[in-house]
Short mmCIF file of C-alpha atoms and ligand atoms in Angstrom, two decimals:
data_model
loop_
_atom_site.label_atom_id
_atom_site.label_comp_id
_atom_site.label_asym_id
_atom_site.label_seq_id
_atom_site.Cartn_x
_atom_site.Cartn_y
_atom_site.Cartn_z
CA UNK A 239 14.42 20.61 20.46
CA UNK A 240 15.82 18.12 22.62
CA UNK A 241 19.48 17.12 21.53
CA UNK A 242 22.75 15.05 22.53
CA UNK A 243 25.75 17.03 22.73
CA UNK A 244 28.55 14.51 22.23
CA UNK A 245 32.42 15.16 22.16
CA UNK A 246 33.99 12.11 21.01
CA UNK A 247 37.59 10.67 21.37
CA UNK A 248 37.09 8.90 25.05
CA UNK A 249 37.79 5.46 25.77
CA UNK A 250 34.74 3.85 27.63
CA UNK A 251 35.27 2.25 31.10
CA UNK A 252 33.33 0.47 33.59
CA UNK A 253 30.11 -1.43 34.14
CA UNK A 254 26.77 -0.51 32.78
CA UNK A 255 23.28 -2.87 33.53
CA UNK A 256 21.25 -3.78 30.63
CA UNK A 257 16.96 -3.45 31.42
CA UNK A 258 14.14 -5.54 30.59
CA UNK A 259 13.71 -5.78 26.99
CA UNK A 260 11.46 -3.88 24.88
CA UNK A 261 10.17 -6.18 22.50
CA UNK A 262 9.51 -8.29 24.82
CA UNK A 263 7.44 -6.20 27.07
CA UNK A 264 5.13 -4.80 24.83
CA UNK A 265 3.82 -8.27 23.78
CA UNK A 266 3.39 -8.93 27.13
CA UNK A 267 1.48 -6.07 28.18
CA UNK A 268 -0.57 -6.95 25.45
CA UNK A 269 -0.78 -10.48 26.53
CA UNK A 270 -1.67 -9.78 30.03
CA UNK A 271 -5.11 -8.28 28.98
CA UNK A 272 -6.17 -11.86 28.25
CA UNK A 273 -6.29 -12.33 31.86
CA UNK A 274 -10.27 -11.92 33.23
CA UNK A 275 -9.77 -13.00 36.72
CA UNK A 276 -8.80 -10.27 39.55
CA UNK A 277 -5.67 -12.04 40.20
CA UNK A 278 -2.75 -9.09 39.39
CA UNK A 279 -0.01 -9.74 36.94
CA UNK A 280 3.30 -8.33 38.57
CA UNK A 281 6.08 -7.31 35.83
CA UNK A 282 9.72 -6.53 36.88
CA UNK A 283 12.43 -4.96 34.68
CA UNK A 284 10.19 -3.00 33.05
CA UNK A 285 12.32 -0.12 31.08
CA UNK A 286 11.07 3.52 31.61
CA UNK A 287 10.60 4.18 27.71
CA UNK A 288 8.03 6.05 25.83
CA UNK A 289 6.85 2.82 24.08
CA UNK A 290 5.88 1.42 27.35
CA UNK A 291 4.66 4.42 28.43
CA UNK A 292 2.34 4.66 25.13
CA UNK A 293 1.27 0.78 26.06
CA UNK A 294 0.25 1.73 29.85
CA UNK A 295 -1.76 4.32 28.28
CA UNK A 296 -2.75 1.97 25.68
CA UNK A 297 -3.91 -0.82 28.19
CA UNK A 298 -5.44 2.15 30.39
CA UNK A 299 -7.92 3.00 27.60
CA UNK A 300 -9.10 -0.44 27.33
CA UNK A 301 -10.18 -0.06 30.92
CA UNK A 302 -7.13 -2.16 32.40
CA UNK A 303 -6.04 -0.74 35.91
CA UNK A 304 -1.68 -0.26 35.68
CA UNK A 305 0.33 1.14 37.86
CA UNK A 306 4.41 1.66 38.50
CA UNK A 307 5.48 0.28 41.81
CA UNK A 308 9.19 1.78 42.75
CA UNK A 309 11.90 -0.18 40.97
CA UNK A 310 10.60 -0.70 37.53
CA UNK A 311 7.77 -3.08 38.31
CA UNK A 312 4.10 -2.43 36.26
CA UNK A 313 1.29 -3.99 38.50
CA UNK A 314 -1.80 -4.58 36.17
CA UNK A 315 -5.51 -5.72 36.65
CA UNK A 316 -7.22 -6.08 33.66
CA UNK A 317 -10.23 -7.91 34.80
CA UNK A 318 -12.40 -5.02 33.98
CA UNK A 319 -11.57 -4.56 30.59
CA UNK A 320 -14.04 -3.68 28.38
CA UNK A 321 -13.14 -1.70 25.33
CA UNK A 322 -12.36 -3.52 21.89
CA UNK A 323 -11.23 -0.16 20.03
CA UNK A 324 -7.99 0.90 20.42
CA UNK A 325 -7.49 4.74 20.32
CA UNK A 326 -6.15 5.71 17.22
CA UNK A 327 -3.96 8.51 17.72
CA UNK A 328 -2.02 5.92 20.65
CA UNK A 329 -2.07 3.03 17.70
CA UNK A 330 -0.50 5.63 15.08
CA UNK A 331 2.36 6.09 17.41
CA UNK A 332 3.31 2.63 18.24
CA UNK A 333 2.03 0.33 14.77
CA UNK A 334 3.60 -2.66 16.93
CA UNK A 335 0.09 -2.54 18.93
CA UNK A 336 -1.48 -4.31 16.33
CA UNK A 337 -0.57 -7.39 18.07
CA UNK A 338 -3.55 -6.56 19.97
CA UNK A 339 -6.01 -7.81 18.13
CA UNK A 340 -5.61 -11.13 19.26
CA UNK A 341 -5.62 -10.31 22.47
CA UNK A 342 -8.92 -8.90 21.81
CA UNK A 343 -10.47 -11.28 19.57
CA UNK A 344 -8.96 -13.79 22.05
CA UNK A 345 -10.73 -12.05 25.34
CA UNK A 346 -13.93 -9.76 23.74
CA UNK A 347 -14.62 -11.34 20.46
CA UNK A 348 -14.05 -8.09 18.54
CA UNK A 349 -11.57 -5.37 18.03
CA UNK A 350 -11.27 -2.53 15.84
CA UNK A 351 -7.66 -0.78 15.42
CA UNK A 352 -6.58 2.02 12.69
CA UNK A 353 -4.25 0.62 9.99
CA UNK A 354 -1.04 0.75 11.63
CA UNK A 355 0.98 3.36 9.77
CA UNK A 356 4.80 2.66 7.84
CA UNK A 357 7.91 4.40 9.28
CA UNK A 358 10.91 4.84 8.42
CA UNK A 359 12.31 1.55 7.86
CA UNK A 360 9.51 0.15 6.01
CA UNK A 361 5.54 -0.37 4.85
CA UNK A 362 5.17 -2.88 7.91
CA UNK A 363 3.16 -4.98 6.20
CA UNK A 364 0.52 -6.93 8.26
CA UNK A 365 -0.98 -9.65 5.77
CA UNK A 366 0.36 -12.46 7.74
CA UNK A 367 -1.29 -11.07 10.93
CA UNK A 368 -4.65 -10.60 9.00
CA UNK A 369 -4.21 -14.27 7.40
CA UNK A 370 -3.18 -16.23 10.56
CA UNK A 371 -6.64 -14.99 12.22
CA UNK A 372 -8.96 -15.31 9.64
CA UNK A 373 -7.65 -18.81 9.74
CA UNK A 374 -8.42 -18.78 13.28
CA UNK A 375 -12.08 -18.20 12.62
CA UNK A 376 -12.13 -13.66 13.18
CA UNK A 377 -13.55 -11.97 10.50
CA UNK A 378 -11.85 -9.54 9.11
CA UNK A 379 -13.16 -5.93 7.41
CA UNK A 380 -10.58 -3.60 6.49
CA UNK A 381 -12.46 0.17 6.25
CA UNK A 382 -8.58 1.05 4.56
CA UNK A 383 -9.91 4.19 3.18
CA UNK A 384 -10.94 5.41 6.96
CA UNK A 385 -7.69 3.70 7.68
CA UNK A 386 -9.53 1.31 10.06
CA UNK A 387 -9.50 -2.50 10.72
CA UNK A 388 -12.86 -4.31 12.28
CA UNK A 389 -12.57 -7.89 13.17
CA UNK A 390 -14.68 -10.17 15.11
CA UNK A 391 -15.44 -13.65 15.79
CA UNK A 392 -18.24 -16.00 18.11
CA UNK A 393 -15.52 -17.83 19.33
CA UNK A 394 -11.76 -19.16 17.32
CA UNK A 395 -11.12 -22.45 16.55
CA UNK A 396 -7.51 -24.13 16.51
CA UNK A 397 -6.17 -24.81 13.30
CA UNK A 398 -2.71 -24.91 11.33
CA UNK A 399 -0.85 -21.99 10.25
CA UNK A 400 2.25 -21.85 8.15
CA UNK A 401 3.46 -18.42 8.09
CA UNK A 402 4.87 -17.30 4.61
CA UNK A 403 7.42 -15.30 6.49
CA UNK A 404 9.09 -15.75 10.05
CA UNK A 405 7.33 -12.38 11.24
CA UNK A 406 7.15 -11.79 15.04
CA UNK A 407 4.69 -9.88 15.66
CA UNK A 408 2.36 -12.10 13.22
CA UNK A 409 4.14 -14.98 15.62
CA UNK A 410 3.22 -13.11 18.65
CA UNK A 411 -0.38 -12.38 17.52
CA UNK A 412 -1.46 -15.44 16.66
CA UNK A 413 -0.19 -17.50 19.47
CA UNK A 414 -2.01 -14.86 21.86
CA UNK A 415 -5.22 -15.24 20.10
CA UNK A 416 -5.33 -19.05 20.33
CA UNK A 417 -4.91 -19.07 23.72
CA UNK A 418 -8.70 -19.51 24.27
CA UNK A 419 -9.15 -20.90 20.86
CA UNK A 420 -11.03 -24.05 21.03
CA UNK A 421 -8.96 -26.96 19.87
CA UNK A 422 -5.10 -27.35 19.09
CA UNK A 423 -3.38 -24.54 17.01
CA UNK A 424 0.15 -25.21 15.39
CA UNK A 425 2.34 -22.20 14.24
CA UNK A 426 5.15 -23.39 11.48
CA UNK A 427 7.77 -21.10 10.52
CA UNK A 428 7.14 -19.07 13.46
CA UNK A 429 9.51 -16.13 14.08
CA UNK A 430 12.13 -17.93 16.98
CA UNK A 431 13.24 -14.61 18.80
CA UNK A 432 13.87 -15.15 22.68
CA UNK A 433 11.09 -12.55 23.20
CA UNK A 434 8.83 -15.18 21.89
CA UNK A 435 10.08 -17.89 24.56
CA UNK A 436 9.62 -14.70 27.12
CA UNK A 437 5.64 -14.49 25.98
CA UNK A 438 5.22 -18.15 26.08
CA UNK A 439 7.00 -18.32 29.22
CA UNK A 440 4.41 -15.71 30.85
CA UNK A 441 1.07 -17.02 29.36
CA UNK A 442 2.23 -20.61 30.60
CA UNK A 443 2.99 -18.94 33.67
CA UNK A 444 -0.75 -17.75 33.38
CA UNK A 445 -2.18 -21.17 32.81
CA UNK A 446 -1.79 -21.28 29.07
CA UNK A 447 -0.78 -24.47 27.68
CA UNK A 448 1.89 -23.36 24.85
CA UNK A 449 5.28 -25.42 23.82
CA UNK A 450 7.86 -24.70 21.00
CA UNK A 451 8.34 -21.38 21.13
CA UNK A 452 12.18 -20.55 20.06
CA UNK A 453 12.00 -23.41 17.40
CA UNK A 454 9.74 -22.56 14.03
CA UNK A 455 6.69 -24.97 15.36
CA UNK A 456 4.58 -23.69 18.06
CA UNK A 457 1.83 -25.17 19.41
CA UNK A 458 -0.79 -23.84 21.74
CA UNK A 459 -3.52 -25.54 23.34
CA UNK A 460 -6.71 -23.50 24.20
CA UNK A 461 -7.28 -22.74 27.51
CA UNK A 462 -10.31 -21.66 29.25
CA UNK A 463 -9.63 -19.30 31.95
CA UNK A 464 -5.97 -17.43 32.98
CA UNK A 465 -4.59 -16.11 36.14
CA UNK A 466 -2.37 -13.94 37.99
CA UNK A 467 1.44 -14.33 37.77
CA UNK A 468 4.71 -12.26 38.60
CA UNK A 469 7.14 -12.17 36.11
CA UNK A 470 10.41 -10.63 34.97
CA UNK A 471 11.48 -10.31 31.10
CA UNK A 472 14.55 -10.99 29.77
CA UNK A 473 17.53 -8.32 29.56
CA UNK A 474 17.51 -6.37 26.08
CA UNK A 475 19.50 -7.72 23.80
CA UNK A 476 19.29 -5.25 21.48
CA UNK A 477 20.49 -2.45 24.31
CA UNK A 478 23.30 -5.08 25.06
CA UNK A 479 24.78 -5.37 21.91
CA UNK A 480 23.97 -1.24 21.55
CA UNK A 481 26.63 -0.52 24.05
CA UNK A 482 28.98 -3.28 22.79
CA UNK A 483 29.27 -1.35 19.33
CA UNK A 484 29.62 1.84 21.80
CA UNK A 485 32.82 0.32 23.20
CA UNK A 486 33.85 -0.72 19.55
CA UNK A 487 33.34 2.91 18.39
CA UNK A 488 35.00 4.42 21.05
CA UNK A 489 37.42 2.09 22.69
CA UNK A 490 37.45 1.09 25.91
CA UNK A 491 36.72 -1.65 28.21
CA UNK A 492 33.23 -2.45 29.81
CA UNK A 493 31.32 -5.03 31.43
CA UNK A 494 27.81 -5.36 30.60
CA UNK A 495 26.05 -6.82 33.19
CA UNK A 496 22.26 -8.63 33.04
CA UNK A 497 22.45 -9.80 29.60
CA UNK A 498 21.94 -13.62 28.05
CA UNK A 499 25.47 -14.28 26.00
CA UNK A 500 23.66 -16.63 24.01
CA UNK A 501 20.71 -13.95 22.62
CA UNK A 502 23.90 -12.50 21.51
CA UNK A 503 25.49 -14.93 19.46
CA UNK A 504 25.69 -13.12 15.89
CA UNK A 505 26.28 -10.18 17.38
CA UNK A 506 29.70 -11.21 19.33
CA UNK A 507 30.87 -13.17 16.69
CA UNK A 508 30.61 -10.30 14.13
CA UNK A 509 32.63 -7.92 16.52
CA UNK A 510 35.11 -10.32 17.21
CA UNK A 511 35.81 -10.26 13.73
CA UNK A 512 36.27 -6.51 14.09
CA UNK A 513 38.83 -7.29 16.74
CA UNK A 514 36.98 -6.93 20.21
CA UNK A 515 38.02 -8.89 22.11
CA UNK A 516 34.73 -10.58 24.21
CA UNK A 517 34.35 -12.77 27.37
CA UNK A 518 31.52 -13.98 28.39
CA UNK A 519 30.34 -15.05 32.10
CA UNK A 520 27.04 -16.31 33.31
CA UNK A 521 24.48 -13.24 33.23
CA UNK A 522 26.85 -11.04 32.03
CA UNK A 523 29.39 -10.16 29.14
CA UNK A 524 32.81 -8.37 28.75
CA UNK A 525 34.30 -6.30 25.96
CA UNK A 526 37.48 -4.82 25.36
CA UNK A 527 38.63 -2.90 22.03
CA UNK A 528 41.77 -1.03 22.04
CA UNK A 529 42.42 -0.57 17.88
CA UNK A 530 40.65 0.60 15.82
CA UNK A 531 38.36 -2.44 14.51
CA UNK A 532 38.82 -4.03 11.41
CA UNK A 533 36.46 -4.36 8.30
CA UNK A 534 34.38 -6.97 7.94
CA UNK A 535 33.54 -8.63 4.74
CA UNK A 536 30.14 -9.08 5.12
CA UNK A 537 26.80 -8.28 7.73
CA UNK A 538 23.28 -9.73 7.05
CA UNK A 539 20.91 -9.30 8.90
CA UNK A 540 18.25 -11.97 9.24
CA UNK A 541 15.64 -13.50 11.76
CA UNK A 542 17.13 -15.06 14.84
CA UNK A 543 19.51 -16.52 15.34
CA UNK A 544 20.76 -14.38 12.67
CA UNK A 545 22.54 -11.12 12.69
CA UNK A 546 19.79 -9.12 14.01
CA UNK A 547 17.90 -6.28 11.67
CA UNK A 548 18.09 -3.71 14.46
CA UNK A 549 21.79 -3.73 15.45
CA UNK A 550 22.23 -2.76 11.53
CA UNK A 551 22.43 0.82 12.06
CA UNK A 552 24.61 1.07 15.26
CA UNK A 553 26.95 -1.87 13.32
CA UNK A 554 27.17 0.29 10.36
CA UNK A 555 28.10 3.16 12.58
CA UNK A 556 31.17 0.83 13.48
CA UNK A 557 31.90 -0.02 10.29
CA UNK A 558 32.19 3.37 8.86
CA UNK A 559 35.58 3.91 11.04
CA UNK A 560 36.80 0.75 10.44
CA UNK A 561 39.95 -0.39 8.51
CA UNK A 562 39.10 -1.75 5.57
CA UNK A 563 35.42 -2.05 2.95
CA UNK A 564 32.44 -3.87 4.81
CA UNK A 565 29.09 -4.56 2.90
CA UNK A 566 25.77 -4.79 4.96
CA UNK A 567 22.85 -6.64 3.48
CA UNK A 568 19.36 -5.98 4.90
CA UNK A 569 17.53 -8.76 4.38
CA UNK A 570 14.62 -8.00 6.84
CA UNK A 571 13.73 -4.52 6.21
CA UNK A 572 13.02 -3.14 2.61
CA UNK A 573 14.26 0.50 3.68
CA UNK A 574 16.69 0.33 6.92
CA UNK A 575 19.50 2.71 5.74
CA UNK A 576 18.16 6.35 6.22
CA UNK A 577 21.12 6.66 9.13
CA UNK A 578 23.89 5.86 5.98
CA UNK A 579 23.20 9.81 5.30
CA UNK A 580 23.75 11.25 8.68
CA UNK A 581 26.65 9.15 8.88
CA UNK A 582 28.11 10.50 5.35
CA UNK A 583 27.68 13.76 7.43
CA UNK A 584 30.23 13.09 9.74
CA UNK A 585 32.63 12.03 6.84
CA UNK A 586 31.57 7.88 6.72
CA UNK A 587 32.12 6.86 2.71
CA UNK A 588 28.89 4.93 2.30
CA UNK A 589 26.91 3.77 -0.58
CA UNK A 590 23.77 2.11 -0.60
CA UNK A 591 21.53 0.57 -3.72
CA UNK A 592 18.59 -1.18 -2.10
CA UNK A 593 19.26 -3.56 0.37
CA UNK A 594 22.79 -3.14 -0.04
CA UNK A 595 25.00 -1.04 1.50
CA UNK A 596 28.95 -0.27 0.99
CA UNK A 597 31.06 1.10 3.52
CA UNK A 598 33.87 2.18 3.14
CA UNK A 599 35.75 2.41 6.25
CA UNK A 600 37.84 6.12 7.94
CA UNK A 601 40.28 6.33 9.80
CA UNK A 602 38.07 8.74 11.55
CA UNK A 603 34.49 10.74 11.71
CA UNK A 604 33.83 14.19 12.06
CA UNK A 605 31.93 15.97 14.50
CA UNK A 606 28.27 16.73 12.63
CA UNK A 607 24.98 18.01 13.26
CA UNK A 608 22.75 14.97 12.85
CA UNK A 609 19.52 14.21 13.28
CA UNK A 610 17.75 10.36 13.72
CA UNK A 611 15.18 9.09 11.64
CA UNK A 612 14.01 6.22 13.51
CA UNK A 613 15.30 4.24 16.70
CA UNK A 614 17.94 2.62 15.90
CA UNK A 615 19.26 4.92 13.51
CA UNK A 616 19.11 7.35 16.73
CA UNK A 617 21.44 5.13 18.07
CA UNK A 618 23.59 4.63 15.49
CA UNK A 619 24.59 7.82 15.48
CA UNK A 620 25.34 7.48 18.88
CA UNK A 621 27.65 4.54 18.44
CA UNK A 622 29.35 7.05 15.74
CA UNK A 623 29.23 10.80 17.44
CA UNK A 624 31.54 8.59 20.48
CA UNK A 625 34.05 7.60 18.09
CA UNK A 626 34.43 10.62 16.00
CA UNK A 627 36.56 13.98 16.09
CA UNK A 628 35.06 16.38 17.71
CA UNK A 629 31.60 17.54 18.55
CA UNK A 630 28.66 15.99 17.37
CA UNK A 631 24.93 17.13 18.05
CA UNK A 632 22.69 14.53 17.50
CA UNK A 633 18.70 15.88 17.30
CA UNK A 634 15.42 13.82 17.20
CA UNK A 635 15.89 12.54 20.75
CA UNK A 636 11.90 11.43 20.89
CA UNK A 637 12.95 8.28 18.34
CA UNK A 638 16.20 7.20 20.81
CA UNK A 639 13.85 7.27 24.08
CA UNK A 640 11.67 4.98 22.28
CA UNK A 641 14.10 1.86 22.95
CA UNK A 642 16.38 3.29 25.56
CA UNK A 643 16.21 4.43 29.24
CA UNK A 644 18.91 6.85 30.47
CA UNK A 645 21.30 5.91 27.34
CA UNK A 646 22.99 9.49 28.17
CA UNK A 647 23.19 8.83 31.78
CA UNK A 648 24.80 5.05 31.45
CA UNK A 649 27.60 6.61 28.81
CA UNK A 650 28.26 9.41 30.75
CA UNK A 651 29.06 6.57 33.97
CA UNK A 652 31.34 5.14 31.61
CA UNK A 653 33.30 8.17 30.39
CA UNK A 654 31.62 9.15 27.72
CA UNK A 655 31.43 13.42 26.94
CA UNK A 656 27.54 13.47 26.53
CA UNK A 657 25.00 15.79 27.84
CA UNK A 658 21.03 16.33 26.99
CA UNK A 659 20.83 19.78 26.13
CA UNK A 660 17.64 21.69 24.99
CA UNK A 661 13.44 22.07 25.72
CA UNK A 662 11.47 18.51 25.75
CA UNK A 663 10.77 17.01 22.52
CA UNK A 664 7.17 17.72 21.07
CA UNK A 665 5.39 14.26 21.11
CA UNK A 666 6.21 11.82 18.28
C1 LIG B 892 9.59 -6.74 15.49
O1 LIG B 892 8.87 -5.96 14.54
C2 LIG B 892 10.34 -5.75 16.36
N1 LIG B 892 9.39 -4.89 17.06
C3 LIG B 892 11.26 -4.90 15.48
O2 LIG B 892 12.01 -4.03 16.35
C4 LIG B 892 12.24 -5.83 14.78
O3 LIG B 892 13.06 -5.07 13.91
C5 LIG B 892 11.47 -6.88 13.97
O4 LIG B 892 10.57 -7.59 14.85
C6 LIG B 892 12.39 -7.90 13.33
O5 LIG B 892 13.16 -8.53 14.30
C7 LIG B 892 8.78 -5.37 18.18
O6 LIG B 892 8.99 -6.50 18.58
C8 LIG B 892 7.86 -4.43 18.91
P1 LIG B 892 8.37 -8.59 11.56
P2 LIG B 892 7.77 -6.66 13.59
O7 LIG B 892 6.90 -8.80 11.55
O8 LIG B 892 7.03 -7.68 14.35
C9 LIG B 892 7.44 -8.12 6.93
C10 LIG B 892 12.94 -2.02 17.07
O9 LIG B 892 13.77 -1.23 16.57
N2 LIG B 892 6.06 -8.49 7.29
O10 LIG B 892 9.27 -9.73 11.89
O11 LIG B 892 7.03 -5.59 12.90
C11 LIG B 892 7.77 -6.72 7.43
O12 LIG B 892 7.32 -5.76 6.49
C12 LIG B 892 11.86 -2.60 16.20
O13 LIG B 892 12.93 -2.38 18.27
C13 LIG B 892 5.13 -8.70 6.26
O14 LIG B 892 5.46 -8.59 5.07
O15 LIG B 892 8.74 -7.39 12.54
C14 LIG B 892 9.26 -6.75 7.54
O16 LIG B 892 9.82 -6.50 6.27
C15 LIG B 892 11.95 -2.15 14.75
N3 LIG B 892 3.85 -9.00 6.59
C16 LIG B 892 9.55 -8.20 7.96
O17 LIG B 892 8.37 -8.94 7.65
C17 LIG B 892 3.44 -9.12 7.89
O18 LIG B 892 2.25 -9.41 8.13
C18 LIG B 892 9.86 -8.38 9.43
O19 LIG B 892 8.76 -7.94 10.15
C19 LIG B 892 4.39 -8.90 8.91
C20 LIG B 892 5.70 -8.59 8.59
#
C-alpha cells in the first residue's frame, strides 16, 4: 500500500507553483464534447491527477480523440463522438461526471449514466440536476434499482430555473445543456464559484453566448453550432490555500506562485486571524508564520465567496495545534468530518456532533499511523503529519492523487521530511 512517510518539525521555505484547477477542468472536459466541428480544443495547465485521468478515459469511451502534448496540455477532438452511455464502472469512480448529461442531452439527445454513488462526505444528492433538465425539456427515467439513469429529449427549450440550492455541479450542468437549447435560459441562485466563470469563459470562447456567471443569475443563449478554441484554466485554489495551511502547520515562509488572491479571499482572511502573516502580489501570494497560530473563534464553510467546504479538513488540521478552542461549522456537506478521527490519532482534542465540530487546540501532534478517507481529508492529514512530533505515516494515497499532482515532490522542494514509500495503490 502506497504511503507518505512524514517526519514533522521543519519550517517550510521557498517557492512552490500552483496547477490548473481541478474543478474546473473536469467541467470543461465535459464541456468540450459539445463541440461537433473538427476544429481541436487545446487545454493548458492541465494537472496530472487521477480524476483527469478517469475523464480522458471517460471522454475516450464516448469516442472523443484526447491526447497529452508535453507540458500539461490535453488536445481533444470530439467531433466523432457517438456514445450517449457512460461506462459505469468509470462513472462509479468519479460521481462528479454526472455533469455529463447535459453535455449529452445538449449534443446526442440522450444519455444514460449509473446513479452516481455517495462517498465519504456525503449522499451527493442530484435532484437539482434531475429538476433543472426536466425543466429544460429531457425526460428523465431513473432505473434506481439497476442503479441507472436514462434521459432523453427531441430537442431542449430555454426556460427559467431557480435552483433550491447554490449547487455547482447542478450550475455547471444546466448551463452546458442549454447551450444548444432553443430560446433564452436563465439560471437564479446559481452556484458563483470562479470555476463557473472558467466554463463560461471557454464555451464563450467556443461560440456560446453565456453572461453572469460568478453572480447567482446566469443566462445562456442557445447556440447552434461550436468551435475550436485554446484555453488555459485558472490556478487551483483549493491546492493554493492547501499549501498555505502547510506553511501554517509547519512554519515557514513560502511564496505561492500562479494563484488568483482574490479566489482566496476567505481563506487569507481566516489565517490571518491565526496569525500568518500574508502578502499578496499580482498572480501570486506570500505567507509567513513563525508562532504557533492562534485559535479562531469560528470557521463556516459555505458557497463562494464563503469559507470554502473543501479547505475544512486541512483548516481543521491547523486548528488542532493551535492556541486556543476553534469551532468549525459545515454548512455544505452533511458528513465532512471523518479526518476529526485520524487527527484525534495524532493527539488533536476534537469533538464533533453533526455539523459541528470542537477543537480544541495542542500545543503539539503526535506522530500517527493514519489513513485518509476522502481527498481532502488526505490532505488534511498532511497539513497535520508536517506540524506534528515525530513520524507520521499517512496511508490511502489513491484519495490524495485525486486533487493533487506531485504534493510530495513540491513539500519536499520546500523542506519538508516526506517520502512515498510502498507498492502502487490498487485502483480506487
Ligand atoms: C463540487 O461538488 C466540487 N466538485 C466539490 O469538490 C466541492 O466540495 C463542492 O462543489 C462544493 O463547493 C467538483 O467541482 C468536481 P454541490 P458538487 O452540488 O458539485 C447538495 C473536492 O474535494 N446537493 O455544490 O457535488 C449536496 O448534497 C470536491 O474537490 C443536493 O442536495 O457540490 C451537497 O450537500 C468535493 N442536490 C451540497 O448540495 C443536488 O442536486 C453541495 O453540493 C446537488 C447538490
Amino acid at each position: 500500500m502506497e504511503r507518505y512517510l512524514i517526519r514533522g518539525g521543519r519550517q517550510l521555505k521557498g517557492t512552490v507553483r500552483i496547477g490548473g484547477a481541478k474543478n474546473s477542468i473536469l467541467p470543461v472536459l465535459a464541456a468540450v464534447l459539445l463541440n461537433r466541428s473538427s476544429d481541436e480544443v487545446v487545454l493548458h495547465d492541465v494537472p496530472r491527477i487521477r480524476d483527469v485521468y478517469l475523464m480522458v478515459e471517460i471522454l475516450r469511451s464516448l469516442g472523443a480523440r484526447v491526447s497529452w502534448q508535453d507540458g500539461g496540455s490535453l488536445v481533444v477532438n470530439s467531433r466523432d463522438m457517438s456514445s450517449y452511455s457512460i461506462d459505469d464502472t468509470l462513472m462509479r469512480q468519479m460521481r462528479s461526471s454526472i455533469f455529463l448529461m447535459g453535455v449529452l442531452l445538449g449534443r446526442l439527445g440522450q444519455v444514460r449514466i449509473s446513479y452516481p454513488g455517495g462517498c465519504a462526505i456525503g449522499q451527493r444528492a442530484i435532484d437539482l440536476h434531475l429538476k433543472g433538465l426536466s425543466a429544460l425539456g429531457a425526460h428523465i427515467r431513473e432505473q434506481r434499482e439497476q442503479g441507472y439513469i436514462y434521459a432523453n429529449c427531441r430537442h431542449l427549450t430555454g426556460c427559467d430555473i431557480m435552483l433550491d440550492y447554490p449547487s455547482v455541479g447542478a450550475t455547471e450542468n444546466i448551463l452546458m445543456a442549454a447551450v444548444f437549447a432553443r430560446g433564452v435560459t436563465v439560471i437564479s441562485n446559481a452556484a458563483k464559484e470562479p470555476e463557473i466563470v472558467d466554463l463560461q469563459n471557454i464555451l464563450n470562447a467556443m461560440g456560446a453566448r453565456i453572461r453572469g456567471a460568478g453572480t447567482d443569475q446566469i443566462r445562456i443563449e442557445g447556440v447552434q453550432q461550436l468551435h475550436g478554441t485554446e484555453f488555459t484554466v485558472i490556478p487551483d485554489r483549493i491546492v493554493a490555500g492547501t499549501f498555505m495551511m502547510c506553511v501554517a502547520a509547519a512554519r515557514g515562509d513560502v511564496w505561492l506562485e500562479n494563484v488568483i488572491p482574490a479566489h482566496l479571499e476567505a481563506v487569507t482572511s481566516k489565517l490571518r486571524e491565526t496569525g500568518a502573516e500574508i502578502r499578496e502580489d499580482s498572480g501570486r501570494l506570500h505567507i509567513r508564520c513563525r508562532e504557533r497560530p492562534r485559535a479562531v473563534d469560528t470557521v463556516r464553510t459555505l458557497p463562494y465567496p464563503g469559507f470554502p467546504t473543501d479547505l475544512q479538513a486541512p483548516m481543521m488540521a491547523v486548528l488542532a495545534g493551535a492556541e486556543g478552542t476553534s469551532i468549525i461549522i459545515e454548512n455544505v456537506f452533511e458528513a465532512r468530518f471523518m479526518h476529526a478521527a485520524e487527527l484525534n490519532r495524532m493527539n488533536a482534542q476534537i469533538i464533533t456532533d453533526g455539523r459541528t465540530a470542537v477543537v480544541r487546540g495542542v500545543p503539539r501532534l503526535t506522530g500517527a499511523v493514519v489513513t485518509a478517507s476522502d481527498l481532502r481529508a488526505g490532505a488534511a492529514l498532511v497539513v497535520a503529519a508536517l506540524g506534528a512530533e515525530g513520524e507520521t505515516t499517512v496511508e490511502g494515497l489513491h484519495h490524495i492523487e485525486r486533487g493533487y499532482e506531485n504534493l510530495d515532490a513540491d513539500l519536499l522542494k520546500l523542506g519538508a521530511s516526506i517520502e512515498k514509500i510502498g507498492g502502487q495503490d490498487p485502483p480506487a
